[in-house]
PDB file of C-alpha atoms in Angstrom:
ATOM      1  CA  GLY A  27     -31.358 -67.405  34.843  1.00 66.00           C
ATOM      2  CA  ALA A  28     -29.074 -65.628  32.344  1.00 86.00           C
ATOM      3  CA  VAL A  29     -25.871 -65.654  34.374  1.00 93.00           C
ATOM      4  CA  VAL A  30     -22.521 -64.873  32.803  1.00 96.00           C
ATOM      5  CA  SER A  31     -19.262 -65.389  34.640  1.00 97.00           C
ATOM      6  CA  GLN A  32     -15.734 -64.182  34.000  1.00 98.00           C
ATOM      7  CA  HIS A  33     -12.428 -65.467  35.248  1.00 97.00           C
ATOM      8  CA  PRO A  34     -10.284 -64.087  36.652  1.00 97.00           C
ATOM      9  CA  SER A  35     -11.976 -61.103  38.251  1.00 97.00           C
ATOM     10  CA  TRP A  36      -8.665 -59.296  38.394  1.00 97.00           C
ATOM     11  CA  VAL A  37      -5.127 -59.947  37.194  1.00 97.00           C
ATOM     12  CA  ILE A  38      -1.794 -58.195  37.481  1.00 97.00           C
ATOM     13  CA  CYS A  39       0.918 -59.102  35.000  1.00 96.00           C
ATOM     14  CA  LYS A  40       4.289 -57.940  33.814  1.00 96.00           C
ATOM     15  CA  SER A  41       4.717 -56.081  30.553  1.00 97.00           C
ATOM     16  CA  GLY A  42       5.303 -58.464  27.653  1.00 96.00           C
ATOM     17  CA  THR A  43       3.362 -61.383  29.071  1.00 97.00           C
ATOM     18  CA  SER A  44       0.040 -62.754  27.817  1.00 97.00           C
ATOM     19  CA  VAL A  45      -3.165 -62.943  29.799  1.00 97.00           C
ATOM     20  CA  LYS A  46      -6.219 -65.099  29.112  1.00 97.00           C
ATOM     21  CA  ILE A  47      -9.688 -64.107  30.276  1.00 98.00           C
ATOM     22  CA  GLU A  48     -12.573 -66.575  30.223  1.00 97.00           C
ATOM     23  CA  CYS A  49     -16.233 -65.754  29.723  1.00 97.00           C
ATOM     24  CA  ARG A  50     -18.882 -68.385  30.413  1.00 96.00           C
ATOM     25  CA  SER A  51     -22.639 -68.410  30.053  1.00 94.00           C
ATOM     26  CA  LEU A  52     -23.701 -70.577  32.984  1.00 94.00           C
ATOM     27  CA  ASP A  53     -27.340 -71.355  32.297  1.00 90.00           C
ATOM     28  CA  PHE A  54     -27.848 -70.760  28.598  1.00 89.00           C
ATOM     29  CA  GLN A  55     -26.090 -71.348  25.337  1.00 89.00           C
ATOM     30  CA  ALA A  56     -24.696 -68.444  23.389  1.00 89.00           C
ATOM     31  CA  THR A  57     -23.566 -68.657  19.799  1.00 85.00           C
ATOM     32  CA  THR A  58     -22.574 -65.021  20.043  1.00 91.00           C
ATOM     33  CA  MET A  59     -20.555 -63.363  22.759  1.00 94.00           C
ATOM     34  CA  PHE A  60     -19.080 -59.889  22.876  1.00 95.00           C
ATOM     35  CA  TRP A  61     -15.977 -58.372  24.391  1.00 96.00           C
ATOM     36  CA  TYR A  62     -15.873 -54.809  25.669  1.00 96.00           C
ATOM     37  CA  ARG A  63     -13.206 -52.648  27.213  1.00 97.00           C
ATOM     38  CA  GLN A  64     -13.793 -49.814  29.646  1.00 96.00           C
ATOM     39  CA  PHE A  65     -11.232 -47.220  30.686  1.00 95.00           C
ATOM     40  CA  PRO A  66     -11.709 -45.163  33.870  1.00 91.00           C
ATOM     41  CA  LYS A  67     -14.583 -42.689  33.736  1.00 89.00           C
ATOM     42  CA  GLN A  68     -15.492 -43.795  30.211  1.00 92.00           C
ATOM     43  CA  SER A  69     -18.248 -45.890  28.733  1.00 93.00           C
ATOM     44  CA  LEU A  70     -17.931 -49.431  27.448  1.00 94.00           C
ATOM     45  CA  MET A  71     -16.359 -49.794  24.026  1.00 94.00           C
ATOM     46  CA  LEU A  72     -17.084 -52.853  21.927  1.00 93.00           C
ATOM     47  CA  MET A  73     -13.890 -54.620  20.928  1.00 96.00           C
ATOM     48  CA  ALA A  74     -15.115 -57.670  19.052  1.00 95.00           C
ATOM     49  CA  THR A  75     -17.946 -60.063  18.401  1.00 93.00           C
ATOM     50  CA  SER A  76     -17.170 -63.681  19.135  1.00 90.00           C
ATOM     51  CA  ASN A  77     -19.001 -66.316  17.110  1.00 87.00           C
ATOM     52  CA  GLU A  78     -18.994 -69.966  18.108  1.00 86.00           C
ATOM     53  CA  GLY A  79     -17.110 -72.042  15.598  1.00 84.00           C
ATOM     54  CA  SER A  80     -15.920 -69.161  13.458  1.00 86.00           C
ATOM     55  CA  LYS A  81     -13.579 -66.207  13.516  1.00 89.00           C
ATOM     56  CA  ALA A  82     -14.293 -63.195  15.639  1.00 92.00           C
ATOM     57  CA  THR A  83     -15.284 -59.894  14.114  1.00 93.00           C
ATOM     58  CA  TYR A  84     -13.193 -57.008  15.390  1.00 95.00           C
ATOM     59  CA  GLU A  85     -14.205 -53.381  15.647  1.00 94.00           C
ATOM     60  CA  GLN A  86     -12.187 -50.782  13.807  1.00 94.00           C
ATOM     61  CA  GLY A  87      -8.960 -49.962  15.578  1.00 94.00           C
ATOM     62  CA  VAL A  88      -8.799 -53.187  17.596  1.00 95.00           C
ATOM     63  CA  GLU A  89      -5.762 -55.303  16.746  1.00 94.00           C
ATOM     64  CA  LYS A  90      -6.867 -58.870  16.103  1.00 93.00           C
ATOM     65  CA  ASP A  91      -3.346 -60.226  16.536  1.00 95.00           C
ATOM     66  CA  LYS A  92      -3.059 -58.626  19.943  1.00 96.00           C
ATOM     67  CA  PHE A  93      -6.498 -59.537  21.262  1.00 97.00           C
ATOM     68  CA  LEU A  94      -7.032 -63.180  20.383  1.00 96.00           C
ATOM     69  CA  ILE A  95     -10.572 -64.439  20.729  1.00 94.00           C
ATOM     70  CA  ASN A  96     -11.627 -68.064  20.759  1.00 91.00           C
ATOM     71  CA  HIS A  97     -15.226 -69.233  21.023  1.00 90.00           C
ATOM     72  CA  ALA A  98     -14.755 -72.962  21.276  1.00 84.00           C
ATOM     73  CA  SER A  99     -18.149 -73.915  22.650  1.00 90.00           C
ATOM     74  CA  LEU A 100     -21.640 -72.534  23.099  1.00 91.00           C
ATOM     75  CA  THR A 101     -20.857 -71.530  26.672  1.00 93.00           C
ATOM     76  CA  LEU A 102     -17.253 -70.363  26.564  1.00 94.00           C
ATOM     77  CA  SER A 103     -15.349 -67.557  24.902  1.00 95.00           C
ATOM     78  CA  THR A 104     -11.805 -66.536  25.757  1.00 96.00           C
ATOM     79  CA  LEU A 105      -9.913 -63.308  25.221  1.00 97.00           C
ATOM     80  CA  THR A 106      -6.135 -63.440  25.252  1.00 97.00           C
ATOM     81  CA  VAL A 107      -4.232 -60.195  25.527  1.00 97.00           C
ATOM     82  CA  THR A 108      -0.875 -60.990  23.967  1.00 97.00           C
ATOM     83  CA  SER A 109       2.339 -59.176  24.853  1.00 96.00           C
ATOM     84  CA  ALA A 110       0.476 -56.934  27.226  1.00 96.00           C
ATOM     85  CA  HIS A 111       1.684 -53.402  27.856  1.00 96.00           C
ATOM     86  CA  PRO A 112       0.656 -50.833  30.475  1.00 96.00           C
ATOM     87  CA  GLU A 113      -1.688 -49.122  28.007  1.00 96.00           C
ATOM     88  CA  ASP A 114      -3.676 -52.375  27.850  1.00 96.00           C
ATOM     89  CA  SER A 115      -4.593 -51.956  31.506  1.00 97.00           C
ATOM     90  CA  SER A 116      -8.345 -51.695  31.566  1.00 97.00           C
ATOM     91  CA  PHE A 117     -11.613 -53.262  32.673  1.00 97.00           C
ATOM     92  CA  TYR A 118     -12.557 -56.032  30.240  1.00 98.00           C
ATOM     93  CA  ILE A 119     -16.192 -57.115  30.160  1.00 97.00           C
ATOM     94  CA  CYS A 120     -17.841 -59.866  28.173  1.00 97.00           C
ATOM     95  CA  SER A 121     -21.464 -60.410  27.334  1.00 95.00           C
ATOM     96  CA  ALA A 122     -23.422 -63.320  25.950  1.00 93.00           C
ATOM     97  CA  ARG A 123     -26.483 -63.010  23.786  1.00 89.00           C
ATOM     98  CA  ARG A 124     -29.412 -65.117  24.826  1.00 82.00           C
ATOM     99  CA  GLU A 125     -31.156 -65.861  21.574  1.00 74.00           C
ATOM    100  CA  THR A 126     -34.779 -65.273  22.339  1.00 68.00           C
ATOM    101  CA  GLY A 127     -35.331 -63.132  19.289  1.00 61.00           C
ATOM    102  CA  THR A 128     -34.726 -59.813  21.020  1.00 63.00           C
ATOM    103  CA  ASP A 129     -30.915 -59.742  21.135  1.00 65.00           C
ATOM    104  CA  THR A 130     -30.844 -59.450  24.894  1.00 84.00           C
ATOM    105  CA  GLN A 131     -27.291 -59.546  26.150  1.00 90.00           C
ATOM    106  CA  TYR A 132     -26.222 -60.459  29.645  1.00 93.00           C
ATOM    107  CA  PHE A 133     -22.930 -59.210  30.961  1.00 96.00           C
ATOM    108  CA  GLY A 134     -20.221 -60.756  33.036  1.00 97.00           C
ATOM    109  CA  PRO A 135     -18.847 -59.046  36.146  1.00 97.00           C
ATOM    110  CA  GLY A 136     -15.714 -57.858  34.351  1.00 97.00           C
ATOM    111  CA  THR A 137     -11.983 -58.495  34.662  1.00 98.00           C
ATOM    112  CA  ARG A 138      -9.634 -55.792  35.896  1.00 97.00           C
ATOM    113  CA  LEU A 139      -6.282 -56.089  34.079  1.00 97.00           C
ATOM    114  CA  THR A 140      -3.277 -54.204  35.361  1.00 97.00           C
ATOM    115  CA  VAL A 141      -0.063 -54.427  33.379  1.00 97.00           C
ATOM    116  CA  LEU A 142       3.054 -53.325  35.204  1.00 96.00           C
TER     117      LEU A 142
ATOM    118  CA  ASP B  18     -21.664 -43.864  17.623  1.00 64.00           C
ATOM    119  CA  ALA B  19     -24.453 -44.359  20.095  1.00 67.00           C
ATOM    120  CA  LYS B  20     -27.915 -43.776  18.668  1.00 86.00           C
ATOM    121  CA  THR B  21     -29.328 -42.406  21.903  1.00 94.00           C
ATOM    122  CA  THR B  22     -29.147 -39.186  23.882  1.00 95.00           C
ATOM    123  CA  GLN B  23     -29.429 -39.095  27.660  1.00 97.00           C
ATOM    124  CA  PRO B  24     -28.887 -36.391  30.293  1.00 98.00           C
ATOM    125  CA  PRO B  25     -25.447 -36.832  31.871  1.00 97.00           C
ATOM    126  CA  SER B  26     -26.722 -36.856  35.435  1.00 97.00           C
ATOM    127  CA  MET B  27     -29.839 -36.836  37.586  1.00 97.00           C
ATOM    128  CA  ASP B  28     -30.649 -36.805  41.273  1.00 97.00           C
ATOM    129  CA  CYS B  29     -33.527 -38.551  42.955  1.00 96.00           C
ATOM    130  CA  ALA B  30     -34.716 -38.676  46.548  1.00 97.00           C
ATOM    131  CA  GLU B  31     -34.800 -42.075  48.170  1.00 97.00           C
ATOM    132  CA  GLY B  32     -38.276 -43.599  48.013  1.00 97.00           C
ATOM    133  CA  ARG B  33     -39.399 -41.410  45.146  1.00 97.00           C
ATOM    134  CA  ALA B  34     -39.796 -42.468  41.541  1.00 97.00           C
ATOM    135  CA  ALA B  35     -36.818 -41.954  39.268  1.00 98.00           C
ATOM    136  CA  ASN B  36     -37.712 -41.100  35.680  1.00 98.00           C
ATOM    137  CA  LEU B  37     -34.832 -41.384  33.259  1.00 98.00           C
ATOM    138  CA  PRO B  38     -35.420 -40.024  29.746  1.00 98.00           C
ATOM    139  CA  CYS B  39     -33.822 -41.160  26.516  1.00 97.00           C
ATOM    140  CA  ASN B  40     -34.055 -39.836  22.978  1.00 96.00           C
ATOM    141  CA  HIS B  41     -33.618 -42.200  20.038  1.00 95.00           C
ATOM    142  CA  SER B  42     -35.045 -40.300  17.099  1.00 93.00           C
ATOM    143  CA  THR B  43     -33.270 -42.416  14.452  1.00 90.00           C
ATOM    144  CA  ILE B  44     -34.470 -45.779  15.718  1.00 91.00           C
ATOM    145  CA  SER B  45     -35.381 -48.284  13.020  1.00 87.00           C
ATOM    146  CA  GLY B  46     -38.641 -50.170  12.935  1.00 84.00           C
ATOM    147  CA  ASN B  47     -37.160 -53.482  14.028  1.00 84.00           C
ATOM    148  CA  GLU B  48     -34.832 -52.154  16.711  1.00 88.00           C
ATOM    149  CA  TYR B  49     -35.490 -52.632  20.398  1.00 89.00           C
ATOM    150  CA  VAL B  50     -34.797 -50.190  23.204  1.00 93.00           C
ATOM    151  CA  TYR B  51     -32.685 -51.714  25.965  1.00 93.00           C
ATOM    152  CA  TRP B  52     -31.859 -50.350  29.393  1.00 96.00           C
ATOM    153  CA  TYR B  53     -28.867 -51.452  31.406  1.00 96.00           C
ATOM    154  CA  ARG B  54     -27.234 -50.042  34.497  1.00 97.00           C
ATOM    155  CA  GLN B  55     -23.700 -50.225  35.765  1.00 97.00           C
ATOM    156  CA  ILE B  56     -22.743 -49.923  39.362  1.00 95.00           C
ATOM    157  CA  HIS B  57     -19.149 -48.873  39.908  1.00 88.00           C
ATOM    158  CA  SER B  58     -16.572 -51.505  38.909  1.00 86.00           C
ATOM    159  CA  GLN B  59     -19.176 -54.083  37.930  1.00 94.00           C
ATOM    160  CA  GLY B  60     -20.490 -55.382  34.632  1.00 96.00           C
ATOM    161  CA  PRO B  61     -23.696 -53.833  33.267  1.00 96.00           C
ATOM    162  CA  GLN B  62     -26.932 -55.275  34.598  1.00 96.00           C
ATOM    163  CA  TYR B  63     -29.872 -55.834  32.281  1.00 94.00           C
ATOM    164  CA  ILE B  64     -32.991 -53.964  33.382  1.00 96.00           C
ATOM    165  CA  ILE B  65     -35.654 -54.073  30.701  1.00 95.00           C
ATOM    166  CA  HIS B  66     -36.252 -53.790  26.982  1.00 92.00           C
ATOM    167  CA  GLY B  67     -39.138 -53.016  24.653  1.00 92.00           C
ATOM    168  CA  LEU B  68     -40.142 -52.568  21.043  1.00 90.00           C
ATOM    169  CA  LYS B  69     -43.394 -50.632  20.860  1.00 90.00           C
ATOM    170  CA  ASN B  70     -45.476 -51.358  23.914  1.00 90.00           C
ATOM    171  CA  ASN B  71     -44.793 -50.236  27.443  1.00 94.00           C
ATOM    172  CA  GLU B  72     -43.140 -52.889  29.542  1.00 96.00           C
ATOM    173  CA  THR B  73     -42.929 -53.594  33.247  1.00 97.00           C
ATOM    174  CA  ASN B  74     -40.945 -56.083  35.262  1.00 95.00           C
ATOM    175  CA  GLU B  75     -39.832 -56.452  38.858  1.00 94.00           C
ATOM    176  CA  MET B  76     -37.144 -53.823  38.444  1.00 95.00           C
ATOM    177  CA  ALA B  77     -38.654 -51.058  36.385  1.00 97.00           C
ATOM    178  CA  SER B  78     -41.155 -49.823  33.832  1.00 98.00           C
ATOM    179  CA  LEU B  79     -40.364 -48.721  30.314  1.00 98.00           C
ATOM    180  CA  ILE B  80     -42.541 -46.169  28.593  1.00 98.00           C
ATOM    181  CA  ILE B  81     -42.009 -45.801  24.834  1.00 96.00           C
ATOM    182  CA  THR B  82     -43.651 -42.962  22.937  1.00 96.00           C
ATOM    183  CA  GLU B  83     -45.982 -43.832  20.115  1.00 95.00           C
ATOM    184  CA  ASP B  84     -43.529 -42.572  17.487  1.00 94.00           C
ATOM    185  CA  ARG B  85     -40.762 -44.558  19.245  1.00 94.00           C
ATOM    186  CA  LYS B  86     -38.433 -41.585  19.163  1.00 95.00           C
ATOM    187  CA  SER B  87     -38.039 -41.447  22.912  1.00 96.00           C
ATOM    188  CA  SER B  88     -38.560 -43.502  26.020  1.00 97.00           C
ATOM    189  CA  THR B  89     -38.506 -43.209  29.800  1.00 98.00           C
ATOM    190  CA  LEU B  90     -37.249 -45.695  32.330  1.00 98.00           C
ATOM    191  CA  ILE B  91     -39.101 -45.531  35.613  1.00 98.00           C
ATOM    192  CA  LEU B  92     -37.774 -46.875  38.889  1.00 97.00           C
ATOM    193  CA  PRO B  93     -40.930 -46.657  41.014  1.00 97.00           C
ATOM    194  CA  HIS B  94     -39.330 -46.419  44.462  1.00 95.00           C
ATOM    195  CA  ALA B  95     -35.653 -45.563  44.180  1.00 97.00           C
ATOM    196  CA  THR B  96     -33.277 -46.823  46.851  1.00 97.00           C
ATOM    197  CA  LEU B  97     -29.670 -45.929  47.569  1.00 97.00           C
ATOM    198  CA  ARG B  98     -28.639 -49.140  45.804  1.00 96.00           C
ATOM    199  CA  ASP B  99     -30.124 -47.810  42.578  1.00 97.00           C
ATOM    200  CA  THR B 100     -27.308 -45.272  42.346  1.00 97.00           C
ATOM    201  CA  ALA B 101     -25.580 -46.197  39.088  1.00 97.00           C
ATOM    202  CA  VAL B 102     -24.983 -45.174  35.496  1.00 97.00           C
ATOM    203  CA  TYR B 103     -28.023 -46.022  33.394  1.00 98.00           C
ATOM    204  CA  TYR B 104     -27.581 -46.753  29.715  1.00 97.00           C
ATOM    205  CA  CYS B 105     -30.326 -46.539  27.107  1.00 97.00           C
ATOM    206  CA  ILE B 106     -29.316 -48.508  24.023  1.00 94.00           C
ATOM    207  CA  VAL B 107     -30.974 -49.173  20.720  1.00 90.00           C
ATOM    208  CA  GLY B 108     -30.342 -52.706  19.526  1.00 79.00           C
ATOM    209  CA  GLY B 109     -27.974 -53.067  16.579  1.00 57.00           C
ATOM    210  CA  SER B 110     -28.875 -55.099  13.525  1.00 47.00           C
ATOM    211  CA  GLN B 111     -26.255 -57.701  14.401  1.00 59.00           C
ATOM    212  CA  GLY B 112     -27.105 -57.725  18.058  1.00 68.00           C
ATOM    213  CA  ASN B 113     -24.133 -55.676  19.181  1.00 77.00           C
ATOM    214  CA  LEU B 114     -24.835 -52.940  21.700  1.00 84.00           C
ATOM    215  CA  ILE B 115     -23.231 -49.538  21.328  1.00 86.00           C
ATOM    216  CA  PHE B 116     -22.960 -47.802  24.680  1.00 90.00           C
ATOM    217  CA  GLY B 117     -23.236 -44.058  25.018  1.00 91.00           C
ATOM    218  CA  LYS B 118     -22.244 -42.132  28.113  1.00 92.00           C
ATOM    219  CA  GLY B 119     -25.454 -42.878  29.968  1.00 96.00           C
ATOM    220  CA  THR B 120     -27.076 -41.035  32.859  1.00 98.00           C
ATOM    221  CA  LYS B 121     -25.438 -41.046  36.248  1.00 97.00           C
ATOM    222  CA  LEU B 122     -28.305 -41.391  38.713  1.00 98.00           C
ATOM    223  CA  SER B 123     -27.613 -40.395  42.282  1.00 98.00           C
ATOM    224  CA  VAL B 124     -30.230 -41.455  44.820  1.00 97.00           C
ATOM    225  CA  LYS B 125     -29.977 -39.322  47.914  1.00 96.00           C
ATOM    226  CA  PRO B 126     -31.338 -40.041  51.398  1.00 95.00           C
TER     227      PRO B 126
END
């Protein structure tokens, strides 16, 4: 159990276009999901906390109008990178918190975004 | 900032136990210690977590000191597939995990 999927696994887009990434918890419900970004040779950096049915909470320095997060159901959160630019190229990873009282998060496999 | 300190890298011989240390001297009483690992170009994989007592599962053992200021992750019989970056994380109050730089474990034949 505790499987999290992401789609797509990789995407290449032109500068100025928008890209949507989906994160699904396959065998459990998650009222809270998280979005991370990882640049080469660096650690994961938390971008935002996605709460089902309410607005996401963004970390300092993350533009909420550029990285749109929607958590429409207990098993799905989406991250849309709007007007993507080459500096947005990164590895985007989501996680879902399985609420067993210990805040255990399970991560998706990640989405590699390359903006040309 | 991450609330943990880990050595940047470690080597381990295949078949031997890998002991990965972590310092978390500022841990709060209600915070858990989590261990994840990340194999290149994949999402982090959950390994184990604990609060006060030592824990063991099919992947690893977690030893937490009595004062909870440090812990050790033990992989009892390391294999080449255990080569990864291992992250020790103290659970945030809102459930968000702050990743440090982790320990790059290299298992060598």
